[in-house]
Amino acid sequence: MSFFLLTSNKVYNSNLPLDSQNRLNGILEVELPYLKTELFLLSENLEENDEIALKSPEIIELTNELIELGNNINTLLILKDDYTDSAKMQTAVTLVDEDISRKHEQLNTSLLLLKINYGNLLEDYQNEVAQNLKSLSNIILITGILGILFGIAIAYLVIKSISKPINALNTAALRVSSGDYDAGITLDGKDELASLGASFNIMTSSLRSNFELIKSNNEEIKEQEERIRKVIEASPSALILMDSKKKISLINAQTEKLFEFSRQELIGEPAEKLIPSRLLNKETVVNDIFSSKNRIDTLGIEQNFYGLTKNNGEVPIEVRLSFIEIHEQDMILASIVDITERKHQEAEIKKYVEQLKSKNKELEQFSYITSHDLQEPLRTVLSFIDLIQEDYSDKLDEELNVYLKYISDASNRMSSLIKSLLDYSRIGHKGDLKSIDCNILLEGVTADLKYKIDKSQAEISFNELPTVEGFNLELRLLFQNLITNAIKFRKKTDKPKIDISFEDKRSHWQFNIADNGIGIRDEFQDKIFVIFQRLHNREEYDGTGIGLSHCKKNCRITRWGNLGNI
Amino acid sequence: MILKKRLIFLLVSFITILTGCSNPEINEINIGFIGPLSTRATDLGIAPSQAMQLAVEKYNSSKTENQPTINLFIEDDKWEKQLALPAYEKLRKEHNIDIVFISNTDGTIEIQDKIMEDGVIAINPLNNDKLLSSLNKNTFKIAKSTEEAHKALGIRLIELGLKKTLILHYPNDFMTIGGNAMKDILTENGIENKLIEVAKNQTDFIEILKNAKEEETEAYVFLGYRDFGFAMKQARDLGIEAPFFGSTTLLDSVFFSNSEGAIIGTECTFFTPLDGNYILASEFLNDYKKRFDYTPFSIWPPMQAFDAMNIVLNEVKMVNEDKNKDETLENWLRNRLFKVRYYQGVCGNISITEDGSSRGIYFSLYKVESDGKLIKIKR
């Protein structure tokens, strides 16, 4: 319709807007060719005797003719001047009024018929599709029902084929669970269930052998438990096992005996029950062991600790606490020893020590007093002997003078002995511990003994010595005595050589005083420290025989430990 | 049990074989656009690229799972034919494009050999002339006819009774073809005319204009770009009062400013929503404004580009359903485009003919009323 109007308008209106011309061009160049193409493609897909397929060539031909006529009009009438050209106008009018009008009418009729045919065709097609769909849906429904029934049958057979051996397996499994390990199963075939049945038989066989093994293990465990129980019961210590809440879970016979409680009275009871209330704070040790784990602690070793008996009596005890883990549960094992007897013995020993100390003190006091008091009459004796010798020597005969000399010598010796004894008893009675440089000390000693050293041509050597804690006087006497002894007991043929050295023993110093003297035989090593004990006669070596006793006492007093071999 | 296992194995194998035989899907297709984004004729590059971007975004957001994703990559050729090939090479190298849109006629010619070598389909979304249609089978022109647009301008000159015409044209194929189309119709109808090609960056036209004035030229046709604004101003300054005519590229604000208003009254061929599918065109312009926050100055380039891209997308979306596995994308798409007989776009109902050119986009006559505003001419 647009095409005819636009072409008519173009022919009869010389001022046709360019928009209309463009619209006409669009119909001629796009829309009518599109119509042709679509119709051609449609008829290609239809049967040859189809109404539309039969009409299509005619419509396409009409469309082509209209396109050509439209193009002719466009070519004829381009400029306004073309409208003034009567020949052109005559041709154009003829084209529009006759050709285009007629062809357009035919095309419209054909398209209308085509539309009707197409509508009918579409309706038939839709009906056919609807019918087909209905039939198809019935087929689908029937097929579906048959499929479902078939599926159910197959499923039933499959389920049955699976459930039968599974039921057999289930029965066998139930028998096994009730302890019948001889329950076997036989499944035919080579499929997975048959394989499962074989595995089940292997499993029951394995279970049976494992069960027997467990049984024998249990017996062994029971025996071990019995042994352990007997060991626990036989333990001389009272044993108490308590849990993390300090509840008693196990005791032995010794515990019953110690605390006078029966086993039934203690199991499940708090351990505090066995401790006097005034000592309950000691319990923190138990908590510490639980918190630190693996720790071992004691009660009653350094301090007195007591257990509380059923009759509220207190027993001195020593407790050793150990952390143990039993079945992932934290426990404490208390090993308790009754130390009543030991405490008694300790008290006895203490008493004896005190008595001994007192006796020693008395003895020392006696020695002091004795030696001091003895000096006085001896001095009187000596004074008178001196007076007799000075005033009456010429009046006495020679034999009496000799006797007097013996009495004088003996008295002097006795005085010397008493003085030594007095000195010995005085050792350790005064003075404070001081830091002593042994080098300075030895220099003083050698200076004091210079006369003896020079006279004997003794050589004394010592390297850098340490500074030690001690009593200055006692140490000085110690070194002095040892050096004097070394000079005194020298070999007649050799010059005395004395070497003083020390060794660092980490916990103490070890001083070594070595000389090239006559030495002391092994059998006399202990004897030489006994007071007034001499190994040589006075003619050979003078002295009182108390020097090394002094040394030993000095060592003891200065806490220098022991004198070693001399 | 073993029998059941075998049956399941056979069924799985069968399904695997069946699925394995299916066509490998094309998940992505990269498309390039080469156009003037700077320097000259940017109204033929920026807005069209955005219109194509809009079309691609709409497609990607509404496509089904088995339709390929489209990626659009844009390159600037500054409206220089020498830059077309490097831009194309870059798009191929960096994005391996299968389709290229190019708006410059000279540039389209420049990449001809290369697209055939690479198996790439080229679409010119702005120009459609006989020269382009004589090129290779992989080049499509989805745009107005250059010759027709300029022929309409020639007819207008004839109808106005203007007997002596000076046609100045920019030295590129589009303007040359347009000038020749005008010259042909004018000559056919006995109108004296002179066709002069100006230099590329020429801004001084005084000498030419002086001569034309002396020859009592009755109509001045400026087929070119913004630099002709200077020519219009120079003409008016020389006292030339004859009417001006222009090509499809007049609606450029720089053109207007160069002419200092002398462009007002110039008649040209142009295209607005009124000339196409008004409803679809209005919808497109609304979407465009919503997406880019402005309405393009010259609206026909983005409208044509939008249609051109949509025609391609309309075919490409069928690739995984329609393309045979042995068929190349190039062959498949070319055949599909040749079969486009009726596409209802913003520019009207479009078809593609056997030579790869489109039909259905028709320009009308307009007159510049003010900066950025044209009014339709009624005969």
Tab-separated table of C-alpha atoms in Angstrom, chain A residues 337-562:
chain	number	residue	atom	x	y	z
A	337	VAL	CA	58.113	-45.103	105.932
A	338	ASP	CA	57.577	-45.207	109.661
A	339	ILE	CA	60.667	-43.480	111.104
A	340	THR	CA	59.763	-43.809	114.781
A	341	GLU	CA	62.732	-46.084	115.430
A	342	ARG	CA	65.113	-43.941	113.445
A	343	LYS	CA	63.990	-40.838	115.248
A	344	HIS	CA	64.667	-42.578	118.508
A	345	GLN	CA	68.153	-43.602	117.373
A	346	GLU	CA	68.919	-40.125	116.138
A	347	ALA	CA	67.969	-38.729	119.530
A	348	GLU	CA	70.286	-41.240	121.226
A	349	ILE	CA	73.189	-40.371	118.941
A	350	LYS	CA	72.626	-36.716	119.511
A	351	LYS	CA	72.733	-37.291	123.227
A	352	TYR	CA	76.014	-39.224	122.954
A	353	VAL	CA	77.581	-36.533	120.788
A	354	GLU	CA	76.677	-33.909	123.305
A	355	GLN	CA	78.141	-36.038	126.086
A	356	LEU	CA	81.308	-36.559	124.057
A	357	LYS	CA	81.706	-32.891	123.397
A	358	SER	CA	81.310	-32.172	127.081
A	359	LYS	CA	83.893	-34.806	127.976
A	360	ASN	CA	86.342	-33.434	125.426
A	361	LYS	CA	85.926	-29.987	126.782
A	362	GLU	CA	86.489	-31.231	130.274
A	363	LEU	CA	89.569	-33.103	129.105
A	364	GLU	CA	91.004	-30.068	127.402
A	365	GLN	CA	90.279	-28.043	130.475
A	366	PHE	CA	91.974	-30.719	132.532
A	367	SER	CA	95.042	-30.694	130.264
A	368	TYR	CA	95.273	-26.961	130.475
A	369	ILE	CA	94.856	-26.832	134.186
A	370	THR	CA	97.173	-29.763	134.695
A	371	SER	CA	99.934	-28.455	132.499
A	372	HIS	CA	99.632	-24.980	133.915
A	373	ASP	CA	99.572	-26.142	137.518
A	374	LEU	CA	102.394	-28.613	136.975
A	375	GLN	CA	104.699	-25.885	135.685
A	376	GLU	CA	104.751	-24.122	138.998
A	377	PRO	CA	106.248	-26.924	141.238
A	378	LEU	CA	108.520	-27.892	138.389
A	379	ARG	CA	109.858	-24.394	138.139
A	380	THR	CA	110.480	-24.525	141.913
A	381	VAL	CA	112.357	-27.804	141.502
A	382	LEU	CA	114.452	-26.405	138.672
A	383	SER	CA	115.165	-23.186	140.578
A	384	PHE	CA	116.429	-25.163	143.499
A	385	ILE	CA	118.511	-27.424	141.313
A	386	ASP	CA	120.061	-24.323	139.735
A	387	LEU	CA	120.747	-22.900	143.178
A	388	ILE	CA	122.302	-26.183	144.322
A	389	GLN	CA	124.469	-26.402	141.219
A	390	GLU	CA	125.568	-22.789	141.477
A	391	ASP	CA	126.094	-22.704	145.242
A	392	TYR	CA	127.027	-26.251	146.145
A	393	SER	CA	128.606	-27.810	143.118
A	394	ASP	CA	132.033	-27.620	144.558
A	395	LYS	CA	130.802	-29.058	147.833
A	396	LEU	CA	129.168	-32.035	146.306
A	397	ASP	CA	131.026	-34.957	144.980
A	398	GLU	CA	131.204	-35.603	141.348
A	399	GLU	CA	128.683	-38.418	141.408
A	400	LEU	CA	126.063	-36.206	143.112
A	401	ASN	CA	126.664	-33.464	140.581
A	402	VAL	CA	126.025	-35.966	137.814
A	403	TYR	CA	122.807	-36.957	139.527
A	404	LEU	CA	121.793	-33.352	139.857
A	405	LYS	CA	122.505	-32.833	136.205
A	406	TYR	CA	120.224	-35.765	135.375
A	407	ILE	CA	117.553	-34.312	137.631
A	408	SER	CA	117.990	-30.881	135.946
A	409	ASP	CA	117.836	-32.356	132.459
A	410	ALA	CA	114.798	-34.426	133.309
A	411	SER	CA	113.085	-31.487	134.895
A	412	ASN	CA	113.826	-29.300	131.879
A	413	ARG	CA	112.465	-31.997	129.648
A	414	MET	CA	109.390	-32.289	131.782
A	415	SER	CA	108.996	-28.500	131.668
A	416	SER	CA	109.325	-28.616	127.949
A	417	LEU	CA	106.720	-31.384	127.780
A	418	ILE	CA	104.334	-29.511	130.024
A	419	LYS	CA	104.847	-26.309	127.962
A	420	SER	CA	104.136	-28.245	124.821
A	421	LEU	CA	101.073	-29.737	126.385
A	422	LEU	CA	99.943	-26.259	127.433
A	423	ASP	CA	100.516	-24.942	123.940
A	424	TYR	CA	98.604	-27.877	122.532
A	425	SER	CA	95.641	-27.241	124.759
A	426	ARG	CA	95.717	-23.544	123.918
A	427	ILE	CA	95.394	-24.138	120.179
A	428	GLY	CA	92.090	-22.871	118.908
A	429	HIS	CA	91.084	-20.948	121.916
A	430	LYS	CA	91.226	-17.526	120.369
A	431	GLY	CA	91.494	-15.667	117.094
A	432	ASP	CA	89.178	-15.029	114.116
A	433	LEU	CA	89.105	-16.537	110.670
A	434	LYS	CA	90.987	-14.269	108.264
A	435	SER	CA	91.981	-14.157	104.663
A	436	ILE	CA	95.638	-15.216	104.630
A	437	ASP	CA	98.079	-14.845	101.805
A	438	CYS	CA	100.172	-17.992	102.142
A	439	ASN	CA	103.110	-16.358	100.318
A	440	ILE	CA	103.387	-13.614	102.968
A	441	LEU	CA	102.848	-16.183	105.703
A	442	LEU	CA	105.671	-18.416	104.451
A	443	GLU	CA	108.023	-15.481	104.022
A	444	GLY	CA	107.426	-14.688	107.734
A	445	VAL	CA	108.006	-18.315	108.725
A	446	THR	CA	111.281	-18.586	106.771
A	447	ALA	CA	112.379	-15.260	108.256
A	448	ASP	CA	111.720	-16.584	111.770
A	449	LEU	CA	113.585	-19.821	111.017
A	450	LYS	CA	116.444	-18.040	109.263
A	451	TYR	CA	119.012	-19.190	111.832
A	452	LYS	CA	118.072	-22.880	111.511
A	453	ILE	CA	117.822	-22.646	107.770
A	454	ASP	CA	121.192	-20.996	107.361
A	455	LYS	CA	122.799	-23.354	109.806
A	456	SER	CA	121.452	-26.439	108.075
A	457	GLN	CA	121.875	-24.866	104.600
A	458	ALA	CA	118.296	-25.848	103.903
A	459	GLU	CA	116.746	-24.887	100.575
A	460	ILE	CA	113.075	-23.943	100.773
A	461	SER	CA	111.216	-23.407	97.544
A	462	PHE	CA	107.630	-22.459	96.886
A	463	ASN	CA	105.846	-20.924	93.915
A	464	GLU	CA	102.914	-18.517	93.931
A	465	LEU	CA	100.649	-19.834	96.706
A	466	PRO	CA	96.917	-19.031	97.114
A	467	THR	CA	95.150	-16.821	99.626
A	468	VAL	CA	93.118	-18.949	102.062
A	469	GLU	CA	90.659	-18.528	104.924
A	470	GLY	CA	92.106	-19.525	108.353
A	471	PHE	CA	93.594	-18.598	111.738
A	472	ASN	CA	96.859	-16.782	111.158
A	473	LEU	CA	98.731	-18.064	114.211
A	474	GLU	CA	97.692	-21.705	113.803
A	475	LEU	CA	98.591	-21.749	110.138
A	476	ARG	CA	101.898	-20.110	110.876
A	477	LEU	CA	102.630	-22.791	113.493
A	478	LEU	CA	101.574	-25.495	111.080
A	479	PHE	CA	104.075	-24.428	108.409
A	480	GLN	CA	106.672	-23.662	111.019
A	481	ASN	CA	106.388	-27.151	112.589
A	482	LEU	CA	106.500	-28.892	109.236
A	483	ILE	CA	109.558	-26.907	108.054
A	484	THR	CA	111.281	-27.387	111.403
A	485	ASN	CA	110.578	-31.128	111.270
A	486	ALA	CA	111.980	-31.285	107.764
A	487	ILE	CA	115.171	-29.567	108.868
A	488	LYS	CA	115.359	-31.604	112.030
A	489	PHE	CA	114.814	-35.000	110.492
A	490	ARG	CA	117.251	-34.539	107.629
A	491	LYS	CA	119.735	-37.063	106.395
A	492	LYS	CA	123.145	-36.497	107.752
A	493	THR	CA	124.645	-36.660	104.330
A	494	ASP	CA	122.310	-34.302	102.471
A	495	LYS	CA	121.391	-30.677	102.721
A	496	PRO	CA	117.695	-30.427	103.485
A	497	LYS	CA	115.460	-29.474	100.547
A	498	ILE	CA	111.861	-28.498	101.179
A	499	ASP	CA	109.398	-27.904	98.399
A	500	ILE	CA	106.037	-26.335	99.158
A	501	SER	CA	103.394	-26.488	96.453
A	502	PHE	CA	99.607	-26.693	96.094
A	503	GLU	CA	96.951	-28.169	93.827
A	504	ASP	CA	93.563	-26.717	93.035
A	505	LYS	CA	91.053	-29.476	93.747
A	506	ARG	CA	88.073	-27.207	92.897
A	507	SER	CA	86.412	-27.822	96.272
A	508	HIS	CA	89.620	-27.245	98.240
A	509	TRP	CA	93.333	-26.558	98.022
A	510	GLN	CA	95.779	-29.371	98.591
A	511	PHE	CA	99.126	-28.228	99.989
A	512	ASN	CA	102.135	-30.534	99.537
A	513	ILE	CA	105.213	-30.104	101.709
A	514	ALA	CA	107.887	-32.483	100.475
A	515	ASP	CA	111.409	-32.895	101.825
A	516	ASN	CA	114.413	-35.117	101.249
A	517	GLY	CA	114.627	-36.122	104.903
A	518	ILE	CA	114.683	-39.494	106.555
A	519	GLY	CA	110.976	-40.107	105.967
A	520	ILE	CA	108.493	-42.158	107.984
A	521	ARG	CA	107.798	-45.755	107.440
A	522	ASP	CA	104.271	-46.698	106.516
A	523	GLU	CA	103.528	-48.529	109.752
A	524	PHE	CA	104.247	-45.341	111.693
A	525	GLN	CA	102.064	-43.037	109.607
A	526	ASP	CA	99.280	-42.946	112.210
A	527	LYS	CA	101.552	-43.208	115.250
A	528	ILE	CA	103.390	-39.979	114.566
A	529	PHE	CA	100.321	-37.856	115.244
A	530	VAL	CA	99.881	-39.233	118.751
A	531	ILE	CA	100.965	-36.712	121.334
A	532	PHE	CA	104.506	-37.196	122.779
A	533	GLN	CA	105.023	-40.106	120.459
A	534	ARG	CA	108.617	-40.339	119.236
A	535	LEU	CA	110.157	-42.601	116.638
A	536	HIS	CA	113.787	-41.840	117.562
A	537	ASN	CA	115.675	-41.537	120.828
A	538	ARG	CA	116.474	-38.137	122.129
A	539	GLU	CA	120.152	-38.611	121.523
A	540	GLU	CA	119.516	-39.006	117.833
A	541	TYR	CA	116.918	-36.260	117.425
A	542	ASP	CA	115.856	-33.984	120.259
A	543	GLY	CA	112.271	-32.743	120.723
A	544	THR	CA	109.159	-33.511	122.737
A	545	GLY	CA	107.259	-35.545	120.131
A	546	ILE	CA	104.259	-33.226	120.086
A	547	GLY	CA	105.024	-31.237	116.877
A	548	LEU	CA	102.905	-33.274	114.471
A	549	SER	CA	100.114	-33.468	117.042
A	550	HIS	CA	100.136	-29.673	116.946
A	551	CYS	CA	99.989	-29.784	113.205
A	552	LYS	CA	97.056	-32.169	113.188
A	553	LYS	CA	95.163	-30.096	115.698
A	554	ASN	CA	95.933	-26.926	113.742
A	555	CYS	CA	94.513	-28.518	110.666
A	556	ARG	CA	91.381	-29.508	112.488
A	557	ILE	CA	90.969	-26.107	114.142
A	558	THR	CA	91.544	-24.174	110.914
A	559	ARG	CA	89.138	-26.507	109.125
A	560	TRP	CA	91.927	-27.494	106.835
A	561	GLY	CA	90.817	-31.010	106.852
A	562	ASN	CA	93.364	-33.760	107.302
